[in-house]
Short mmCIF file of C-alpha atoms and ligand atoms in Angstrom, two decimals:
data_model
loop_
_atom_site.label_atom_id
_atom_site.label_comp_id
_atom_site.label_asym_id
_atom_site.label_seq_id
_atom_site.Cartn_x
_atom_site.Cartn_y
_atom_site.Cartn_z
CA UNK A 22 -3.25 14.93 12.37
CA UNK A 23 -4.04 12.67 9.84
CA UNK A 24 -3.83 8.41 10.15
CA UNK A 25 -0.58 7.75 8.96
CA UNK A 26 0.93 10.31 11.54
CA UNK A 27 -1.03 9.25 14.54
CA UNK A 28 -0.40 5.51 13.69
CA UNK A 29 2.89 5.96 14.51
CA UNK A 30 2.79 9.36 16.89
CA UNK A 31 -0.01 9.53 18.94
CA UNK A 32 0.31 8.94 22.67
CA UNK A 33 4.05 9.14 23.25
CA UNK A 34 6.41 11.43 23.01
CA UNK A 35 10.03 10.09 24.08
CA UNK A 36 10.75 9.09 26.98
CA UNK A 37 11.08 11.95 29.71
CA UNK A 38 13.43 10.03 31.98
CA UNK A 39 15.54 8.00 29.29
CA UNK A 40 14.86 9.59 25.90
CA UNK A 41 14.40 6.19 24.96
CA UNK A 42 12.18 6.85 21.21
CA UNK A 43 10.28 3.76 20.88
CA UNK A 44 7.61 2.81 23.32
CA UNK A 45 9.24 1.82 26.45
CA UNK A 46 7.58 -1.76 27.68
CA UNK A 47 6.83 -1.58 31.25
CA UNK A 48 6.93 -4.76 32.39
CA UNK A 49 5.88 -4.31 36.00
CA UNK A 50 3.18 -5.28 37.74
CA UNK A 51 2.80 -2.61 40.55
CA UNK A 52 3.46 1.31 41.04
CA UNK A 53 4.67 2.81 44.19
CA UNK A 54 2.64 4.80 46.32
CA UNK A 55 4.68 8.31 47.56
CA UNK A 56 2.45 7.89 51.02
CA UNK A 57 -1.41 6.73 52.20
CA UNK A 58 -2.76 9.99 51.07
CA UNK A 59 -1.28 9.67 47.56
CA UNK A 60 -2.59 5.90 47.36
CA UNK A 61 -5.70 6.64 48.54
CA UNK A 62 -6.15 9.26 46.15
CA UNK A 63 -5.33 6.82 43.06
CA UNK A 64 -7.85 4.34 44.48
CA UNK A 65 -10.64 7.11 44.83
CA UNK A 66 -9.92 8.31 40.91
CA UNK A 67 -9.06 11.70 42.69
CA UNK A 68 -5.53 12.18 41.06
CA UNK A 69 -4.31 10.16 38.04
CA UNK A 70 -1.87 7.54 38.08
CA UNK A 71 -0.77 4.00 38.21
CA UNK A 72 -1.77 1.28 40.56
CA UNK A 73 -1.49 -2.32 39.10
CA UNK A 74 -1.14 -3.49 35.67
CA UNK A 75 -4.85 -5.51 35.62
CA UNK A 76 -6.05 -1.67 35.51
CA UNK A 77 -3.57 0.08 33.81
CA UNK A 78 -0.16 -0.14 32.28
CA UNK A 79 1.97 2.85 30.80
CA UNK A 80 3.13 0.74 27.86
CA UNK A 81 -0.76 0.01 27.34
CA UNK A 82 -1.69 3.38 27.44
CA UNK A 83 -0.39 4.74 24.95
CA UNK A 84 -1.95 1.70 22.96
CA UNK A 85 -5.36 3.53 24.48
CA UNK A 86 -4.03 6.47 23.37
CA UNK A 87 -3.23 5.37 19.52
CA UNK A 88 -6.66 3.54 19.26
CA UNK A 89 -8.85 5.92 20.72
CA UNK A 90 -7.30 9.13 18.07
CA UNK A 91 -7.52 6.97 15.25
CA UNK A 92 -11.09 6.19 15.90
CA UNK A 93 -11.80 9.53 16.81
CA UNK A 94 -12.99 8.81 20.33
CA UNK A 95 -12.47 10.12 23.63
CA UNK A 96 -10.66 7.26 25.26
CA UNK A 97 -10.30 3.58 25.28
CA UNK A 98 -9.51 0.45 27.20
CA UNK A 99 -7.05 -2.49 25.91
CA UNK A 100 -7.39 -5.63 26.94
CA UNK A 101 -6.40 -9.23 26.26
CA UNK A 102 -8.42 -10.04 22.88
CA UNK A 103 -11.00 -9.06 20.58
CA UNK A 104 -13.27 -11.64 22.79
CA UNK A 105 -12.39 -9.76 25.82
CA UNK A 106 -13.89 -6.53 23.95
CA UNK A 107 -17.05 -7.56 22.45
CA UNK A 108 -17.92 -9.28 26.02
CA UNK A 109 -17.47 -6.42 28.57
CA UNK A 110 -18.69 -3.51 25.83
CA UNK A 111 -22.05 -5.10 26.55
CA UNK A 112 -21.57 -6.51 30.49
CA UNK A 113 -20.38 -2.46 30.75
CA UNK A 114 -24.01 -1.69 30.78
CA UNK A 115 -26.55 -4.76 30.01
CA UNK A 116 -27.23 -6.85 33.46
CA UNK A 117 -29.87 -9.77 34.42
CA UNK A 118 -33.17 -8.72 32.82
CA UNK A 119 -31.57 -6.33 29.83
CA UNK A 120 -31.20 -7.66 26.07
CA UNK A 121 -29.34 -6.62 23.34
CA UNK A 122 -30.42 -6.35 19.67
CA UNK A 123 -27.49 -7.55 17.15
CA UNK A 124 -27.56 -8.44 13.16
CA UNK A 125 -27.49 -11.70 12.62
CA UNK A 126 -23.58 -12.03 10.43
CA UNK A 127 -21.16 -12.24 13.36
CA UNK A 128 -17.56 -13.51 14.07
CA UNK A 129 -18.29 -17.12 15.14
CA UNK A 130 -16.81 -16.29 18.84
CA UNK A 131 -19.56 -13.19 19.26
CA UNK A 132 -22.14 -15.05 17.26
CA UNK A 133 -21.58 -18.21 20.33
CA UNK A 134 -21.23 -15.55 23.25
CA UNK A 135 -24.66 -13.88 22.24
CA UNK A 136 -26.22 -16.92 21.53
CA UNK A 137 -25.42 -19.71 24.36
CA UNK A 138 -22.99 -17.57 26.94
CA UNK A 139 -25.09 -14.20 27.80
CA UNK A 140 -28.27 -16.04 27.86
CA UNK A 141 -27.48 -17.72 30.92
CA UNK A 142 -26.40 -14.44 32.69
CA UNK A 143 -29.89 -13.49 32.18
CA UNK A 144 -29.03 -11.18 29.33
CA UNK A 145 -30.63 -11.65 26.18
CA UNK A 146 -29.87 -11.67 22.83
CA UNK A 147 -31.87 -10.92 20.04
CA UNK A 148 -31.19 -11.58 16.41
CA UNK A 149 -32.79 -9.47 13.68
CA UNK A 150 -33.58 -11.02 10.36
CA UNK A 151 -31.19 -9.32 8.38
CA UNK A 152 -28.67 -5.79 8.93
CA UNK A 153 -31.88 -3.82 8.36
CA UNK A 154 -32.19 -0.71 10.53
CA UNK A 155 -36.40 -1.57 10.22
CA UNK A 156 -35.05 -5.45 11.25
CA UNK A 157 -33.61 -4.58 14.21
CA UNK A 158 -35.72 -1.66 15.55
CA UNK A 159 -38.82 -4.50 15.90
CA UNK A 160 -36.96 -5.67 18.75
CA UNK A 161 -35.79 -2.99 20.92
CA UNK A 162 -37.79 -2.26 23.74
CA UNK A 163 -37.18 -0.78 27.16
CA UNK A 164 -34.65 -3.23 28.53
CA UNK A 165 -32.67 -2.71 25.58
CA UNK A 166 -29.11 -2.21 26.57
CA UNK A 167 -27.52 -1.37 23.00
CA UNK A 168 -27.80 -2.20 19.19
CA UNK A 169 -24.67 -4.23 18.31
CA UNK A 170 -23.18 -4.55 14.39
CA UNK A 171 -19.88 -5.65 12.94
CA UNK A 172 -19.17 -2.60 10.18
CA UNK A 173 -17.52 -5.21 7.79
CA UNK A 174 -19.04 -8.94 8.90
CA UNK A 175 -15.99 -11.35 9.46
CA UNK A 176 -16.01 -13.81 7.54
CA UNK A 177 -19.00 -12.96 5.19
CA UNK A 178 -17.82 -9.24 4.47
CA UNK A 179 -21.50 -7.88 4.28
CA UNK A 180 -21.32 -4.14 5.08
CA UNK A 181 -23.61 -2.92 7.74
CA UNK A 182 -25.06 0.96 7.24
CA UNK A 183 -24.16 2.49 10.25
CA UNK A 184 -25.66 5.59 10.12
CA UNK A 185 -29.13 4.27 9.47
CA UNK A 186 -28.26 1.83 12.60
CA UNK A 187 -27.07 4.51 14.86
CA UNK A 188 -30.06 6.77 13.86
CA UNK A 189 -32.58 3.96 14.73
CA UNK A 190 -30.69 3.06 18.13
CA UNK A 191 -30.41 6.94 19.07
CA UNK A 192 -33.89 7.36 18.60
CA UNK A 193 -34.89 4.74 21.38
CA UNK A 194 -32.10 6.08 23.47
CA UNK A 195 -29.87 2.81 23.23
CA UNK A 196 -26.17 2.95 22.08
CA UNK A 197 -24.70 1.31 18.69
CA UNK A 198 -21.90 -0.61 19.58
CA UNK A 199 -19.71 -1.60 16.37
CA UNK A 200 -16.70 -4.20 16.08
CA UNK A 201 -14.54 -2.43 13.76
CA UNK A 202 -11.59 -5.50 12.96
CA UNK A 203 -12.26 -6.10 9.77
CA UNK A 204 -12.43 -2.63 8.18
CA UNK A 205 -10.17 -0.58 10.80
CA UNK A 206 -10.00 2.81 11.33
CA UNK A 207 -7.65 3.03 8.37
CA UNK A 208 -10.82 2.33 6.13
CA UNK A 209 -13.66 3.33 8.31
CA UNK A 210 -14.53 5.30 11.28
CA UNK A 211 -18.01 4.37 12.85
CA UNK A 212 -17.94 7.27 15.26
CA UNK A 213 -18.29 9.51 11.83
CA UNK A 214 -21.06 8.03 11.58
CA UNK A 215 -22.85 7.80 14.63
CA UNK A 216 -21.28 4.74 16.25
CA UNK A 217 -21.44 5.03 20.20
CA UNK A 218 -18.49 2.90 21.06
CA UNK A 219 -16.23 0.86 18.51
CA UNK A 220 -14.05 -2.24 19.15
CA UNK A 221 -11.30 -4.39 17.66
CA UNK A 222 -9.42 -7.64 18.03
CA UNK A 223 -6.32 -6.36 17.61
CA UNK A 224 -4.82 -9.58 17.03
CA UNK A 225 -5.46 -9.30 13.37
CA UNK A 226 -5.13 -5.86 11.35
CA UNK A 227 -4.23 -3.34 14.01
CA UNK A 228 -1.35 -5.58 15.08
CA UNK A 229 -1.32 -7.24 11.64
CA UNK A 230 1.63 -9.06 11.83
CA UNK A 231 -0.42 -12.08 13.74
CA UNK A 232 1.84 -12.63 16.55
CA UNK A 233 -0.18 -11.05 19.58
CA UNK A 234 -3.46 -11.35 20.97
CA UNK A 235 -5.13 -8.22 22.18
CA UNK A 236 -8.59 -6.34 22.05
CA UNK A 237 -9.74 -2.55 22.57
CA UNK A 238 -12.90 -0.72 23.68
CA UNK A 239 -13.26 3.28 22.04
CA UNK A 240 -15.86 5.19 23.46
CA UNK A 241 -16.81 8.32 21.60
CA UNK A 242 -17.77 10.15 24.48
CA UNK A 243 -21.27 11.10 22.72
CA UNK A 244 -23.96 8.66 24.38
CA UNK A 245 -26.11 10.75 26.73
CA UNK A 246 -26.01 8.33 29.65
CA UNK A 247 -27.05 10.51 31.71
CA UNK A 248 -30.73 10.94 29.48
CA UNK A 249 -31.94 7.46 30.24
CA UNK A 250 -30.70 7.09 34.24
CA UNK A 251 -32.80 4.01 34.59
CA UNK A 252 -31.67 1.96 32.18
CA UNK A 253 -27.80 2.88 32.41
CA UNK A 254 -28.15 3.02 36.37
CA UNK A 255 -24.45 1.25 36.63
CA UNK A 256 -23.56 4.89 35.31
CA UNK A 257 -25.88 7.32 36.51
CA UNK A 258 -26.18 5.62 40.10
CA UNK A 259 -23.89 4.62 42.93
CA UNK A 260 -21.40 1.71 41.94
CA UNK A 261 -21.30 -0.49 44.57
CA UNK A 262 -18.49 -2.28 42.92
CA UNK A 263 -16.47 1.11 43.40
CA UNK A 264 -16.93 3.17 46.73
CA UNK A 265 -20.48 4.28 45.52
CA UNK A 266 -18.72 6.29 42.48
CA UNK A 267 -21.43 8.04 40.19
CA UNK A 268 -19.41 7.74 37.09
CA UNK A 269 -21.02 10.40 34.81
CA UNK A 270 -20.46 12.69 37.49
CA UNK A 271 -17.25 11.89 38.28
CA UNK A 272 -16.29 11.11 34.80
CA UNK A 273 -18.83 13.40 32.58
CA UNK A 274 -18.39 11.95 28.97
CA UNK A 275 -15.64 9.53 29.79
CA UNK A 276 -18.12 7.39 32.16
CA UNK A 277 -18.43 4.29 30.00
CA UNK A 278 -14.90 3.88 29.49
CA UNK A 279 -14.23 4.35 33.08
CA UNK A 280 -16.42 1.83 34.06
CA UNK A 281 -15.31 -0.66 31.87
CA UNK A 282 -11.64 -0.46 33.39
CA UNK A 283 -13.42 -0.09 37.55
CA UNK A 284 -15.54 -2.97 37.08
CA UNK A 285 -15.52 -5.70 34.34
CA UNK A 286 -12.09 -5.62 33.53
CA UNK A 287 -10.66 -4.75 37.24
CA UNK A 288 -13.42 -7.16 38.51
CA UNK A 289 -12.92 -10.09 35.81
CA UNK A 290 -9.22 -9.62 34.62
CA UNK A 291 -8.91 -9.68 30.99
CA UNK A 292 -5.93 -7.02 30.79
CA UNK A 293 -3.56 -7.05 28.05
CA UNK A 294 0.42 -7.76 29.09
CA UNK A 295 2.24 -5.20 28.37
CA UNK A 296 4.66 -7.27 26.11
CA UNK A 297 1.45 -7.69 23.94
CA UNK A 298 1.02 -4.16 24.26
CA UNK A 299 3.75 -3.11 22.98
CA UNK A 300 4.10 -5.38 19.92
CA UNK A 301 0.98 -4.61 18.44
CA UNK A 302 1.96 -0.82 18.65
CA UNK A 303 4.87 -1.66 16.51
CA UNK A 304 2.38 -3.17 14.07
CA UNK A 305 0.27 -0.48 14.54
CA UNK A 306 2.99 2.22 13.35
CA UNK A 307 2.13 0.96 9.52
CA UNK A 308 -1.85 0.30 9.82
CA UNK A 309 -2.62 2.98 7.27
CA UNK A 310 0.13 2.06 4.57
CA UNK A 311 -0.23 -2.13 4.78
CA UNK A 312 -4.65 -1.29 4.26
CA UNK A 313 -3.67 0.36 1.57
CA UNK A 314 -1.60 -2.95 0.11
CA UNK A 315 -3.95 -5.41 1.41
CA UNK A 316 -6.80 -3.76 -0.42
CA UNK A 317 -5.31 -3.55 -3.36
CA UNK A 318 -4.23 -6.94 -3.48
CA UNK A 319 -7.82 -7.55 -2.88
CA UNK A 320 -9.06 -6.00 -5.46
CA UNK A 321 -6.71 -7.38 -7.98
CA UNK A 322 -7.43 -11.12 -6.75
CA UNK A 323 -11.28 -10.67 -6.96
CA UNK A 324 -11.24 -9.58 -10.43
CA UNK A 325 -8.58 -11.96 -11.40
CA UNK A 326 -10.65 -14.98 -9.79
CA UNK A 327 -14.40 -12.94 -10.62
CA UNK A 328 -12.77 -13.85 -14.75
CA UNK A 329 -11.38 -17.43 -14.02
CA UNK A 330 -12.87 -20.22 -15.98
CA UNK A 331 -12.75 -22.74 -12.81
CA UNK A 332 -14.07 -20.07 -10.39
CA UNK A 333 -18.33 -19.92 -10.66
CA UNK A 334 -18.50 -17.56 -8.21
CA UNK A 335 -16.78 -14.38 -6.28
CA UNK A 336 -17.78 -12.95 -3.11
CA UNK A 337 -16.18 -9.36 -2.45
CA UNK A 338 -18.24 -6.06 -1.71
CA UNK A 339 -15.48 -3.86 -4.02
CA UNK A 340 -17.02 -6.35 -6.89
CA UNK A 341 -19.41 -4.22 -8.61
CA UNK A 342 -21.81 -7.07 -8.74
CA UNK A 343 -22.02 -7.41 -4.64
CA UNK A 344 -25.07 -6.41 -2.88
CA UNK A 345 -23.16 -4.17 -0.67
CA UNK A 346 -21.49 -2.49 -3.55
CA UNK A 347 -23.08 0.91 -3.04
CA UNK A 348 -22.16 0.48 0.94
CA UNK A 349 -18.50 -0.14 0.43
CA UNK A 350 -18.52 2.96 -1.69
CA UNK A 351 -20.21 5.42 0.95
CA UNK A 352 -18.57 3.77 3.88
CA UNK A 353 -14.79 2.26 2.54
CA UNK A 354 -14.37 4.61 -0.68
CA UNK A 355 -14.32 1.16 -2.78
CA UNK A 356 -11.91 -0.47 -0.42
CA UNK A 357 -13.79 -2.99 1.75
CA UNK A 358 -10.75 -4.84 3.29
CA UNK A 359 -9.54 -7.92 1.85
CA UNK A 360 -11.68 -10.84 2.81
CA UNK A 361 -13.21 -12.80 0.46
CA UNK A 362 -14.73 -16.03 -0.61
CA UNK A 363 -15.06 -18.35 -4.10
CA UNK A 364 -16.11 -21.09 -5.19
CA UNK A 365 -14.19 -23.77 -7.18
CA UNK A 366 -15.90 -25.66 -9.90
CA UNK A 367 -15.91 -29.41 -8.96
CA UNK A 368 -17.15 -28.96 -5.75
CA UNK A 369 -15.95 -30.11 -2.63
CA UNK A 370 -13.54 -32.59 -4.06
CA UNK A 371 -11.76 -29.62 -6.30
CA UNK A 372 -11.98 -27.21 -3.42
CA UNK A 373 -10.02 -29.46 -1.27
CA UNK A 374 -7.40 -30.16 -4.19
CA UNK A 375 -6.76 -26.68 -4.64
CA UNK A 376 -6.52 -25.83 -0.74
CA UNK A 377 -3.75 -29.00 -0.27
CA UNK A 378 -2.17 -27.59 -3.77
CA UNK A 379 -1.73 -23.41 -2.11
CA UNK A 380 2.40 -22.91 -1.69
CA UNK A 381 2.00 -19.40 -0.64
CA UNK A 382 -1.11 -18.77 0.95
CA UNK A 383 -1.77 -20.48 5.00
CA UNK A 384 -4.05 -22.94 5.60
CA UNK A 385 -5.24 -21.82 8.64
CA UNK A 386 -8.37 -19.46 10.45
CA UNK A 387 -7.29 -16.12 10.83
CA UNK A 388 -7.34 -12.82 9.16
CA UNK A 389 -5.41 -9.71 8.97
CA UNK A 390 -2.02 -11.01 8.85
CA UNK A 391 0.45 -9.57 6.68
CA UNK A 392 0.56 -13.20 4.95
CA UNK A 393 -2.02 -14.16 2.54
CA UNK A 394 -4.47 -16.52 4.21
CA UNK A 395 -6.93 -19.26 2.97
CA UNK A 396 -9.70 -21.51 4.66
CA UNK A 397 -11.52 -24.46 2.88
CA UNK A 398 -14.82 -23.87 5.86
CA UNK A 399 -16.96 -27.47 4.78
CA UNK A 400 -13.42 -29.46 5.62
CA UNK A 401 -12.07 -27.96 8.27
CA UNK A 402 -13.89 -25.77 10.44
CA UNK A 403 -17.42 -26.67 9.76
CA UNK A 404 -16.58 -30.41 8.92
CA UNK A 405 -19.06 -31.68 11.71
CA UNK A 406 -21.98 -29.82 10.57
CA UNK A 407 -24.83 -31.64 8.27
CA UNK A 408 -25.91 -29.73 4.34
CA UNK A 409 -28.53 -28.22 6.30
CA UNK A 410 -26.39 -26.58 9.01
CA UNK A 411 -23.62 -25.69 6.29
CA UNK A 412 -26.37 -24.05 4.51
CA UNK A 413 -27.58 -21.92 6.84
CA UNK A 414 -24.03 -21.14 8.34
CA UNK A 415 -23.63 -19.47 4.53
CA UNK A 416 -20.70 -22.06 3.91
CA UNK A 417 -20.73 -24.31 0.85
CA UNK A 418 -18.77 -27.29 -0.11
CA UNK A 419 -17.05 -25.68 -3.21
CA UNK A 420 -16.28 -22.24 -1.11
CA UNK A 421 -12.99 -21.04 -0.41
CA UNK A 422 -12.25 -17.90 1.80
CA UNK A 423 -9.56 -15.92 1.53
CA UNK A 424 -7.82 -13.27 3.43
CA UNK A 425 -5.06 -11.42 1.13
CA UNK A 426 -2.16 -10.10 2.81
CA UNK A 427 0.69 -7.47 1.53
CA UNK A 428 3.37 -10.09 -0.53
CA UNK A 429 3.99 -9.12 -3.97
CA UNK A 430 0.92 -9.56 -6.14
CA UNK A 431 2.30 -11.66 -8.86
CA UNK A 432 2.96 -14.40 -6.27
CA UNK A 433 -0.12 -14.31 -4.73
CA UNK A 434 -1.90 -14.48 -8.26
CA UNK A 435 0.76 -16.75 -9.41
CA UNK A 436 0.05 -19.31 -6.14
CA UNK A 437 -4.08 -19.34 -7.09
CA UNK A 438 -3.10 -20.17 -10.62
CA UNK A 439 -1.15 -23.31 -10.09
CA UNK A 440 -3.52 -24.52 -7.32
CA UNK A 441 -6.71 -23.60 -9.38
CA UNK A 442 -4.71 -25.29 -12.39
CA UNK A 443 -4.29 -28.30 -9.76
CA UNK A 444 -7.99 -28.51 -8.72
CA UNK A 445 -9.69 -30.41 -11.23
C1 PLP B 5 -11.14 -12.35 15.71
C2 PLP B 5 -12.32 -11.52 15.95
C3 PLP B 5 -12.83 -11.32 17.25
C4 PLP B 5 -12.22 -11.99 18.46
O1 PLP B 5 -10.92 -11.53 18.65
P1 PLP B 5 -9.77 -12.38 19.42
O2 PLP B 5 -8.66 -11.39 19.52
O3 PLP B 5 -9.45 -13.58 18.58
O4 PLP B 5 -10.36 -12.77 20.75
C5 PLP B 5 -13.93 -10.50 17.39
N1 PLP B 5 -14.52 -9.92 16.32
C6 PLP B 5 -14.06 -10.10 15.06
C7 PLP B 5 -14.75 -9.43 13.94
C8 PLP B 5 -12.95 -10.90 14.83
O5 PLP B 5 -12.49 -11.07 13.58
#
């Protein structure tokens, strides 16, 4: 079936018991055993079932369910942010003595993870240069655990080329891991294109309604594991952590998912509730039809703002004039989300007049809401850092970034008229 069916179809069918249509939320922490044998089975994987909500939640599978047929993988695993996500997709399979290899545009939270937090677990992390395939391949080596990439960078909305990562990473037998939150399966699909395992924060499109946190791990079901036993030994070995379990024998193609639920997240404890759960699978029901909106709206702002006599400058890959033009085409079809950033003429001093002057648009950091977002980075967010640390952080004093939701275009246009008229 196509997106807008299995946005709001896949993984449940009503209820057997009730009938009950929408998604019942099971909000229970426990599931009873029938006897010891039956119990014992659930703990040794042997039959399938429910044991405690930290592992597994019926309202939360069928948020597995959703995510994983979207992406076109094999299965996933929720859990309790986008954070959550990014950190056990690499403790999954990276231990004391592995690295990773990762461009250097991340989501500030990964970008502080990789650089001060995995470190001292002994796992390294190496940034390329640039999103280069050539950039990144000079520093795999054997204790490579896996190539990691965001498809569309949050916040600077560079496009990565996926298929010449995955390519490169498949050739040294390592796994492409790609965040996904910014484009969303609604716009892209990494596994198309070679992508190992894909992730989201959840909190912002796939919910999209910015009331839930939540995160999600697809596997694809593709990586050959079981090619490279020494360096994915947590898979092709006895898990201590699990009754000695060989999980791509016990699993076959499903072993990386399987061992992210076993061990990091049983282990750890980063589940989703199932409250959480359930509300993002509401917002989840429109994905494919609010994209469609918020890219438009995108569009229309960039070329309104790209013409503006106080804007000097537009950021947006669906701008012909981007560098990542061409990639938006092959990868989004034209429709690279709807971040953005701009800068104000007059500086800091006019940026900041024009972010106090917004009526519609939030002042706040956060994307992929439904509401039409805006962050001034050099007064707020970045205010501590010196010229020379703005610069290299990409940020500016004059830029703006915006994150356009689904309201009616001629207020969102007509809101960035009377604060750009307010500016100077
Ligand atoms: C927000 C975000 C995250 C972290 O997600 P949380 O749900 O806030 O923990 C990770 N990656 C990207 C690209 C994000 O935008």
């Amino acid at each position: 079936m196509k997106d807008q069916t299995l946005a709001i179809h896949a993984g449940f069918k009503s209820d057997p018991t009730t009938k009950a249509v929408a998604v019942p939320i099971y909000q229970t922490v426990a599931y009873e055993f029938d006897n010891a044998q039956h119990g014992a089975d659930l703990f040794n994987l042997a039959v399938p079932g429910n044991i405690y909500t930290r592992i597994m939640n019926p309202t939360t599978d069928v948020l597995e369910q959703r995510c994983a047929q979207l992406e076109g993988g094999i299965a996933a695993l929720a859990l309790s942010s986008g954070s959550a996500a990014v950190t056990y997709s690499i403790l999954n399979i990276a231990e004391q003595g592995n690295n990773i290899v990762t461009v250097p545009l991340l989501y500030g939270g990964t970008y502080t993870l990789f650089k001060h937090m995995l470190p001292r677990l002994g796992i390294e992390c190496r940034f390329a240069a640039d999103d280069s395939a050539a950039s990144l391949e000079a520093l795999i080596d054997d204790k490579t655990s896996a190539v990691f990439c965001e498809s569309i960078g949050n916040p600077a909305g560079n496009i990565v080329d996926i298929e010449a990562l995955a390519t490169m990473a498949h050739k040294h037998g390592v796994p492409l891991i790609v965040d996904n939150t910014v484009a969303t399966p609604a716009l892209l699909k990494p596994i198309q294109y070679g992508a190992d395992i894909v992730l989201h924060s959840l909190t912002k499109y796939m919910g999209g309604h910015g009331n839930s946190l939540g995160g999600v791990i697809v596997d694809s079901g593709k990586f050959p594991w079981a090619n490279y036993r020494k360096r994915f030994h947590m898979l092709t070995e006895p898990e201590e952590a699990y009754h000695g379990v060989i999980y791509t024998e016990a699993m076959g193609e499903a072993a990386y998912i399987a061992r992210a639920r076993t061990v990091p997240l049983r282990n750890t404890g980063a589940a989703i509730s199932p409250m959480n759960a359930f509300l993002i699978l509401q917002g989840m029901q429109t994905l494919p039809l609010r994209m469609e909106r918020h890219c438009e709206n995108a569009l229309t702002v960039a070329r309104h703002l790209k013409q503006h006599p106080k804007v000097t400058w537009v950021k947006f890959a669906g701008l012909p004039d981007s560098p990542y033009y061409e990639l938006a085409k092959k990868y989004t079809k034209g429709r690279p989300s709807a971040l953005m950033s701009f800068g104000i003429k007059g500086g800091f001093d006019a940026a900041v007049k024009f972010y106090d002057a917004l009526n519609l648009f939030l002042r706040l950091v956060n994307i992929g809401d439904v509401k039409s977002l805006a962050a001034h980075p050099a007064s707020t967010t970045h205010r501590q850092l010196s010229e020379q640390e703005l610069e290299s952080a990409g940020v500016t004093p004059d830029m703006v970034r915006l994150c356009v939701g689904i309201e009616d275009i001629e207020d969102i246009i007509e809101d960035l008229e009377q604060a750009l008229a307010a500016s100077s």
